[in-house]
GROMACS .gro file of C-alpha atoms in nm:
model
  366
    1MET     CA    1  -4.451   1.913   5.810
    2THR     CA    2  -4.244   1.627   5.674
    3ASP     CA    3  -4.090   1.339   5.866
    4GLU     CA    4  -3.751   1.508   5.819
    5ASN     CA    5  -3.879   1.831   5.973
    6TYR     CA    6  -4.009   1.654   6.280
    7MET     CA    7  -3.688   1.454   6.312
    8LYS     CA    8  -3.480   1.772   6.307
    9MET     CA    9  -3.683   1.886   6.607
   10VAL     CA   10  -3.623   1.550   6.775
   11LEU     CA   11  -3.245   1.575   6.729
   12LYS     CA   12  -3.245   1.926   6.870
   13LEU     CA   13  -3.439   1.802   7.173
   14ALA     CA   14  -3.204   1.508   7.219
   15LYS     CA   15  -2.898   1.733   7.229
   16ARG     CA   16  -3.028   1.896   7.548
   17GLY     CA   17  -2.905   1.587   7.729
   18GLU     CA   18  -2.545   1.634   7.612
   19GLY     CA   19  -2.300   1.581   7.895
   20LEU     CA   20  -2.571   1.463   8.132
   21VAL     CA   21  -2.692   1.123   8.009
   22SER     CA   22  -2.365   0.925   7.990
   23PRO     CA   23  -2.331   0.628   7.968
   24ASN     CA   24  -2.663   0.645   7.786
   25PRO     CA   25  -2.722   0.795   7.439
   26MET     CA   26  -2.890   1.130   7.374
   27VAL     CA   27  -3.251   1.069   7.270
   28GLY     CA   28  -3.543   1.295   7.188
   29ALA     CA   29  -3.904   1.208   7.108
   30ILE     CA   30  -4.205   1.387   6.963
   31LEU     CA   31  -4.566   1.268   6.939
   32VAL     CA   32  -4.770   1.397   6.645
   33LYS     CA   33  -5.145   1.354   6.592
   34GLY     CA   34  -5.345   1.523   6.318
   35ASN     CA   35  -5.042   1.732   6.215
   36ARG     CA   36  -5.016   1.864   6.570
   37ILE     CA   37  -4.742   1.801   6.824
   38ILE     CA   38  -4.919   1.659   7.129
   39GLY     CA   39  -4.615   1.558   7.331
   40LYS     CA   40  -4.239   1.586   7.339
   41GLY     CA   41  -3.955   1.488   7.566
   42TYR     CA   42  -3.590   1.394   7.589
   43HIS     CA   43  -3.367   1.180   7.808
   44LYS     CA   44  -3.249   1.423   8.074
   45ARG     CA   45  -3.010   1.222   8.287
   46ALA     CA   46  -2.883   0.866   8.325
   47GLY     CA   47  -3.124   0.669   8.541
   48SER     CA   48  -3.419   0.899   8.464
   49PRO     CA   49  -3.710   0.814   8.227
   50HIS     CA   50  -3.630   0.778   7.861
   51ALA     CA   51  -3.736   1.026   7.593
   52GLU     CA   52  -4.039   0.825   7.476
   53ILE     CA   53  -4.178   0.802   7.830
   54ASN     CA   54  -4.123   1.174   7.890
   55ALA     CA   55  -4.304   1.252   7.564
   56LEU     CA   56  -4.600   1.035   7.665
   57LYS     CA   57  -4.614   1.205   8.005
   58THR     CA   58  -4.654   1.550   7.845
   59THR     CA   59  -4.959   1.460   7.635
   60LYS     CA   60  -5.285   1.631   7.730
   61GLU     CA   61  -5.488   1.414   7.496
   62SER     CA   62  -5.488   1.047   7.408
   63PRO     CA   63  -5.182   0.938   7.203
   64ASP     CA   64  -5.396   0.664   7.045
   65GLY     CA   65  -5.336   0.672   6.669
   66ALA     CA   66  -5.042   0.915   6.695
   67THR     CA   67  -4.702   0.901   6.525
   68LEU     CA   68  -4.391   0.882   6.742
   69TYR     CA   69  -4.068   1.036   6.613
   70VAL     CA   70  -3.752   0.920   6.792
   71ASN     CA   71  -3.386   0.936   6.689
   72LEU     CA   72  -3.290   0.596   6.835
   73GLU     CA   73  -3.465   0.258   6.829
   74PRO     CA   74  -3.683   0.228   7.142
   75CYS     CA   75  -3.547  -0.011   7.405
   76VAL     CA   76  -3.683  -0.351   7.507
   77HIS     CA   77  -3.459  -0.434   7.803
   78TYR     CA   78  -3.468  -0.347   8.171
   79GLY     CA   79  -3.182  -0.123   8.282
   80LYS     CA   80  -3.225   0.145   8.546
   81THR     CA   81  -3.565   0.210   8.392
   82PRO     CA   82  -3.831  -0.019   8.237
   83PRO     CA   83  -3.833  -0.077   7.857
   84CYS     CA   84  -4.008   0.174   7.632
   85VAL     CA   85  -4.155  -0.050   7.360
   86PRO     CA   86  -4.434  -0.199   7.577
   87GLU     CA   87  -4.541   0.155   7.677
   88ILE     CA   88  -4.547   0.265   7.312
   89ILE     CA   89  -4.769  -0.030   7.223
   90LYS     CA   90  -4.992   0.024   7.525
   91ALA     CA   91  -5.041   0.391   7.429
   92GLY     CA   92  -5.195   0.290   7.096
   93ILE     CA   93  -4.935   0.464   6.879
   94LYS     CA   94  -4.993   0.359   6.518
   95ARG     CA   95  -4.667   0.471   6.353
   96VAL     CA   96  -4.306   0.508   6.469
   97VAL     CA   97  -4.038   0.697   6.275
   98ILE     CA   98  -3.681   0.611   6.381
   99SER     CA   99  -3.348   0.761   6.275
  100MET     CA  100  -3.118   0.471   6.357
  101GLN     CA  101  -3.105   0.122   6.501
  102ASP     CA  102  -2.961   0.094   6.852
  103PRO     CA  103  -2.602  -0.044   6.846
  104ASN     CA  104  -2.649  -0.179   7.199
  105PRO     CA  105  -2.661  -0.560   7.152
  106GLU     CA  106  -2.934  -0.581   7.418
  107VAL     CA  107  -3.161  -0.379   7.190
  108ASN     CA  108  -3.019  -0.396   6.837
  109GLY     CA  109  -3.320  -0.471   6.615
  110LYS     CA  110  -3.527  -0.624   6.896
  111GLY     CA  111  -3.723  -0.306   6.961
  112ILE     CA  112  -3.804  -0.271   6.592
  113GLU     CA  113  -3.914  -0.636   6.571
  114MET     CA  114  -4.143  -0.603   6.873
  115LEU     CA  115  -4.307  -0.292   6.727
  116LYS     CA  116  -4.360  -0.475   6.396
  117ARG     CA  117  -4.521  -0.770   6.571
  118ALA     CA  118  -4.761  -0.528   6.741
  119GLY     CA  119  -4.876  -0.409   6.397
  120ILE     CA  120  -4.719  -0.063   6.425
  121SER     CA  121  -4.610   0.100   6.099
  122LEU     CA  122  -4.238   0.179   6.093
  123LYS     CA  123  -4.011   0.410   5.898
  124ILE     CA  124  -3.640   0.372   5.973
  125GLY     CA  125  -3.340   0.579   5.862
  126VAL     CA  126  -3.478   0.934   5.865
  127LEU     CA  127  -3.178   1.168   5.914
  128GLU     CA  128  -2.971   0.864   6.006
  129ALA     CA  129  -2.634   1.031   5.939
  130GLU     CA  130  -2.722   1.322   6.167
  131ALA     CA  131  -2.843   1.084   6.437
  132LYS     CA  132  -2.521   0.881   6.421
  133LYS     CA  133  -2.311   1.195   6.452
  134LEU     CA  134  -2.511   1.307   6.754
  135ASN     CA  135  -2.447   0.977   6.931
  136GLU     CA  136  -2.100   0.902   6.793
  137ILE     CA  137  -1.969   0.848   7.145
  138PHE     CA  138  -2.236   0.590   7.228
  139ILE     CA  139  -2.176   0.405   6.901
  140VAL     CA  140  -1.803   0.366   6.972
  141ASN     CA  141  -1.882   0.260   7.330
  142MET     CA  142  -2.112  -0.016   7.208
  143GLU     CA  143  -1.909  -0.133   6.909
  144LYS     CA  144  -1.556  -0.113   7.053
  145LYS     CA  145  -1.629  -0.154   7.425
  146ARG     CA  146  -1.409   0.139   7.520
  147PRO     CA  147  -1.432   0.516   7.568
  148PHE     CA  148  -1.447   0.761   7.279
  149PHE     CA  149  -1.117   0.952   7.275
  150ILE     CA  150  -1.092   1.312   7.150
  151MET     CA  151  -0.744   1.453   7.089
  152LYS     CA  152  -0.731   1.826   7.156
  153ALA     CA  153  -0.423   2.034   7.081
  154ALA     CA  154  -0.328   2.395   7.021
  155SER     CA  155  -0.027   2.454   6.798
  156SER     CA  156   0.153   2.705   6.586
  157LEU     CA  157   0.117   2.683   6.208
  158ASP     CA  158   0.427   2.463   6.202
  159GLY     CA  159   0.272   2.214   6.443
  160LYS     CA  160   0.454   2.312   6.764
  161ILE     CA  161   0.265   2.290   7.093
  162ALA     CA  162   0.542   2.461   7.294
  163THR     CA  163   0.877   2.628   7.242
  164ARG     CA  164   1.208   2.450   7.308
  165THR     CA  165   1.193   2.594   7.664
  166CYS     CA  166   0.844   2.439   7.712
  167ASP     CA  167   0.666   2.776   7.700
  168SER     CA  168   0.310   2.714   7.581
  169LYS     CA  169   0.085   2.971   7.751
  170TRP     CA  170  -0.092   3.071   7.549
  171ILE     CA  171  -0.069   2.948   7.191
  172SER     CA  172  -0.445   2.957   7.130
  173ASN     CA  173  -0.650   3.269   7.197
  174GLU     CA  174  -0.908   3.331   7.467
  175GLU     CA  175  -1.207   3.254   7.242
  176SER     CA  176  -1.057   2.918   7.146
  177ARG     CA  177  -0.999   2.836   7.511
  178LYS     CA  178  -1.361   2.921   7.591
  179TYR     CA  179  -1.468   2.669   7.329
  180VAL     CA  180  -1.243   2.403   7.486
  181ASN     CA  181  -1.409   2.463   7.822
  182LYS     CA  182  -1.749   2.398   7.664
  183VAL     CA  183  -1.614   2.065   7.541
  184ARG     CA  184  -1.468   1.988   7.884
  185GLU     CA  185  -1.806   2.014   8.053
  186VAL     CA  186  -1.970   1.747   7.835
  187VAL     CA  187  -1.701   1.474   7.837
  188ASP     CA  188  -1.666   1.216   8.113
  189GLY     CA  189  -1.292   1.251   8.155
  190ILE     CA  190  -0.988   1.469   8.078
  191LEU     CA  191  -0.658   1.288   8.028
  192VAL     CA  192  -0.299   1.412   8.046
  193GLY     CA  193   0.045   1.264   8.104
  194ILE     CA  194   0.256   1.324   8.412
  195ASN     CA  195   0.486   1.570   8.231
  196THR     CA  196   0.190   1.801   8.169
  197VAL     CA  197   0.110   1.791   8.541
  198ILE     CA  198   0.470   1.865   8.641
  199VAL     CA  199   0.530   2.142   8.385
  200ASP     CA  200   0.189   2.315   8.372
  201ASN     CA  201   0.031   2.222   8.710
  202PRO     CA  202  -0.320   2.224   8.555
  203MET     CA  203  -0.655   2.181   8.730
  204LEU     CA  204  -0.821   1.999   8.437
  205ILE     CA  205  -1.171   2.125   8.505
  206PRO     CA  206  -1.415   2.332   8.295
  207LYS     CA  207  -1.344   2.696   8.364
  208LEU     CA  208  -1.709   2.796   8.351
  209GLU     CA  209  -1.932   2.958   8.609
  210LYS     CA  210  -2.180   2.669   8.627
  211PRO     CA  211  -2.057   2.370   8.423
  212LYS     CA  212  -2.296   2.085   8.349
  213LYS     CA  213  -2.057   1.856   8.533
  214TYR     CA  214  -1.695   1.811   8.636
  215PRO     CA  215  -1.527   1.532   8.439
  216THR     CA  216  -1.296   1.278   8.600
  217ARG     CA  217  -0.931   1.387   8.584
  218ILE     CA  218  -0.707   1.112   8.445
  219ILE     CA  219  -0.328   1.115   8.484
  220LEU     CA  220  -0.090   0.868   8.317
  221ASP     CA  221   0.203   0.837   8.555
  222THR     CA  222   0.411   0.524   8.495
  223LYS     CA  223   0.655   0.583   8.783
  224LEU     CA  224   0.410   0.761   9.018
  225ARG     CA  225   0.597   1.090   9.008
  226ILE     CA  226   0.295   1.313   9.063
  227PRO     CA  227   0.379   1.580   9.323
  228VAL     CA  228   0.154   1.578   9.629
  229SER     CA  229   0.180   1.957   9.613
  230SER     CA  230   0.022   1.971   9.263
  231ALA     CA  231  -0.312   2.144   9.214
  232ILE     CA  232  -0.469   1.817   9.098
  233VAL     CA  233  -0.374   1.628   9.415
  234LYS     CA  234  -0.468   1.916   9.643
  235THR     CA  235  -0.820   1.920   9.495
  236ALA     CA  236  -0.867   1.543   9.458
  237ASN     CA  237  -1.123   1.534   9.740
  238GLN     CA  238  -1.330   1.785   9.544
  239PHE     CA  239  -1.291   1.649   9.189
  240LYS     CA  240  -1.265   1.279   9.105
  241THR     CA  241  -0.906   1.196   9.011
  242LEU     CA  242  -0.755   0.876   8.871
  243VAL     CA  243  -0.381   0.818   8.847
  244PHE     CA  244  -0.270   0.524   8.631
  245THR     CA  245   0.069   0.382   8.723
  246CYS     CA  246   0.285   0.072   8.681
  247ASP     CA  247   0.510   0.119   8.985
  248TYR     CA  248   0.431   0.020   9.340
  249ARG     CA  249   0.527   0.285   9.593
  250GLN     CA  250   0.338   0.207   9.911
  251ASP     CA  251   0.410   0.526  10.106
  252LYS     CA  252   0.342   0.753   9.809
  253GLU     CA  253   0.022   0.568   9.723
  254ALA     CA  254  -0.103   0.587  10.081
  255LYS     CA  255  -0.042   0.963  10.089
  256LEU     CA  256  -0.215   1.020   9.756
  257GLU     CA  257  -0.512   0.805   9.850
  258SER     CA  258  -0.548   0.990  10.182
  259MET     CA  259  -0.581   1.309   9.976
  260GLY     CA  260  -0.858   1.162   9.756
  261VAL     CA  261  -0.661   1.027   9.459
  262GLU     CA  262  -0.759   0.685   9.324
  263ILE     CA  263  -0.454   0.485   9.215
  264VAL     CA  264  -0.508   0.236   8.932
  265ARG     CA  265  -0.224  -0.005   8.857
  266VAL     CA  266  -0.194  -0.134   8.499
  267GLN     CA  267   0.062  -0.326   8.295
  268ARG     CA  268   0.351  -0.171   8.105
  269ASP     CA  269   0.346  -0.175   7.726
  270GLU     CA  270   0.634  -0.295   7.505
  271ASN     CA  271   0.807   0.042   7.556
  272GLY     CA  272   0.790   0.019   7.934
  273ARG     CA  273   0.517   0.282   7.961
  274THR     CA  274   0.163   0.268   8.092
  275SER     CA  275  -0.043   0.035   7.873
  276LEU     CA  276  -0.295   0.259   7.699
  277LYS     CA  277  -0.519  -0.035   7.610
  278ASP     CA  278  -0.535  -0.128   7.978
  279VAL     CA  279  -0.617   0.233   8.063
  280ALA     CA  280  -0.901   0.233   7.809
  281GLN     CA  281  -1.043  -0.088   7.954
  282GLU     CA  282  -1.025   0.040   8.311
  283LEU     CA  283  -1.195   0.367   8.218
  284PHE     CA  284  -1.473   0.181   8.037
  285LYS     CA  285  -1.529  -0.040   8.343
  286ARG     CA  286  -1.573   0.276   8.550
  287GLY     CA  287  -1.838   0.417   8.314
  288ILE     CA  288  -1.611   0.683   8.163
  289MET     CA  289  -1.739   0.684   7.806
  290SER     CA  290  -1.573   0.991   7.656
  291VAL     CA  291  -1.224   1.129   7.718
  292LEU     CA  292  -1.074   1.460   7.611
  293VAL     CA  293  -0.700   1.409   7.566
  294GLU     CA  294  -0.507   1.723   7.657
  295GLY     CA  295  -0.163   1.565   7.691
  296GLY     CA  296   0.151   1.631   7.492
  297GLY     CA  297   0.300   1.481   7.179
  298GLU     CA  298   0.402   1.151   7.340
  299ILE     CA  299   0.053   1.081   7.473
  300ASN     CA  300  -0.099   1.173   7.136
  301SER     CA  301   0.151   0.951   6.956
  302GLY     CA  302   0.081   0.655   7.183
  303LEU     CA  303  -0.295   0.680   7.154
  304LEU     CA  304  -0.274   0.713   6.776
  305ARG     CA  305  -0.043   0.412   6.758
  306GLU     CA  306  -0.288   0.202   6.958
  307GLY     CA  307  -0.581   0.311   6.740
  308LEU     CA  308  -0.755   0.482   7.030
  309ILE     CA  309  -0.803   0.836   6.895
  310ASP     CA  310  -1.148   0.872   6.741
  311LYS     CA  311  -1.183   1.247   6.695
  312PHE     CA  312  -0.960   1.553   6.703
  313ILE     CA  313  -1.010   1.921   6.780
  314LEU     CA  314  -0.705   2.119   6.672
  315PHE     CA  315  -0.639   2.490   6.708
  316TYR     CA  316  -0.379   2.650   6.481
  317SER     CA  317  -0.258   2.989   6.595
  318PRO     CA  318  -0.121   3.229   6.330
  319MET     CA  319   0.243   3.202   6.436
  320PHE     CA  320   0.557   3.002   6.363
  321ILE     CA  321   0.766   2.870   6.653
  322GLY     CA  322   1.030   2.652   6.489
  323GLY     CA  323   1.309   2.466   6.664
  324ARG     CA  324   1.422   2.107   6.624
  325THR     CA  325   1.367   2.039   6.995
  326ALA     CA  326   1.041   2.231   7.027
  327MET     CA  327   0.754   1.995   7.113
  328SER     CA  328   0.531   1.880   6.830
  329MET     CA  329   0.165   1.792   6.837
  330VAL     CA  330   0.247   1.425   6.774
  331GLY     CA  331   0.577   1.290   6.907
  332GLY     CA  332   0.716   0.939   6.920
  333THR     CA  333   0.920   0.788   6.640
  334GLY     CA  334   0.648   0.842   6.382
  335VAL     CA  335   0.574   0.618   6.084
  336GLU     CA  336   0.843   0.521   5.833
  337PHE     CA  337   0.624   0.522   5.525
  338LEU     CA  338   0.333   0.739   5.418
  339LYS     CA  339   0.119   0.432   5.358
  340ASP     CA  340   0.127   0.382   5.737
  341ALA     CA  341   0.024   0.737   5.822
  342TYR     CA  342  -0.276   0.800   6.046
  343ARG     CA  343  -0.539   0.923   5.805
  344ALA     CA  344  -0.798   1.181   5.897
  345LYS     CA  345  -1.134   1.298   5.773
  346ILE     CA  346  -1.176   1.670   5.825
  347ASP     CA  347  -1.534   1.743   5.923
  348ARG     CA  348  -1.529   2.113   6.006
  349ILE     CA  349  -1.295   2.411   5.968
  350ARG     CA  350  -1.369   2.754   6.110
  351CYS     CA  351  -1.194   3.067   6.225
  352ILE     CA  352  -1.218   3.163   6.592
  353ASN     CA  353  -1.095   3.519   6.630
  354GLY     CA  354  -0.785   3.450   6.421
  355ASP     CA  355  -0.722   3.089   6.528
  356VAL     CA  356  -0.813   2.814   6.284
  357CYS     CA  357  -1.015   2.537   6.450
  358MET     CA  358  -1.014   2.204   6.267
  359GLU     CA  359  -1.230   1.914   6.377
  360GLY     CA  360  -1.245   1.565   6.231
  361TYR     CA  361  -1.196   1.194   6.274
  362VAL     CA  362  -0.902   0.956   6.264
  363TYR     CA  363  -0.908   0.629   6.076
  364ARG     CA  364  -0.653   0.365   5.986
  365ASN     CA  365  -0.651   0.018   5.835
  366TYR     CA  366  -0.542  -0.202   6.125
   0.00000   0.00000   0.00000
């Protein structure tokens, strides 16, 4: 087997931790000796042993002289668990194959340097692109010090997310909605604006029998209009709920907090709305590293304008809605010139029982 073959197995192992390891990256590890796999492991949950340690624990023979395959540079710092590099050296591993350098400044290159000084042979960059895609959330967290935002929307072929009477259930089909629920269970938070809460009265949880986890529900509510009778407020003691506001309404806040809602006050932006940059900072402080945005056109427009949307998952249903006042996927005033448009890189297009699902990334020269 080649290094690439083993690394494919490592990446597959690492993905088992999806939705469970945040704020940590997904990491897998395999130990090979004499063309035989003698140990393998992955990071299962934040605060638990790292992949390399789990791989070493599974060995039934000495790892001395073995090759370690791992998709991320082994760590050298103490977090909730001890560093991995000293254990790798102690085990007598002679060669380490790594997909990518760790973007965490506490590790970045230091693990590789320590392994070199110990006389261990290194090969770096095997399936690097695949490894970076796997941990795209972690990379943005480390490099931009904010959550990774995913814009999700379902629209007609002409880009409408609701009719002029606000009817939107359902534009996408059942299979598409099942896919969205699989995404919901692996992100740290789901974000909507107050209008979505008032109009749709959503629960904002994965509608699965046994989800991996329940993400934090995030509501942007500048004037604190959220109804205490809404499904989100009524279940706030069961599912973590954050409401971001700019207004101070003591009685309303006290009532909401007594029902389990956490109120977070932030500044207004230049348009008098909730500052999205402040929201991003507050979420990051709370360890919310990935956010699925399920709001309307105004929320999407604001996040795009602030350069906060990293990825999109769009569902196009085979229908035309029309209407000048029907809600569009992206609202706001829009850009004046095409040179200022929010550019996208389409990564994947597929058909889901008639719906077209398009996934990709947003980029812009700021």
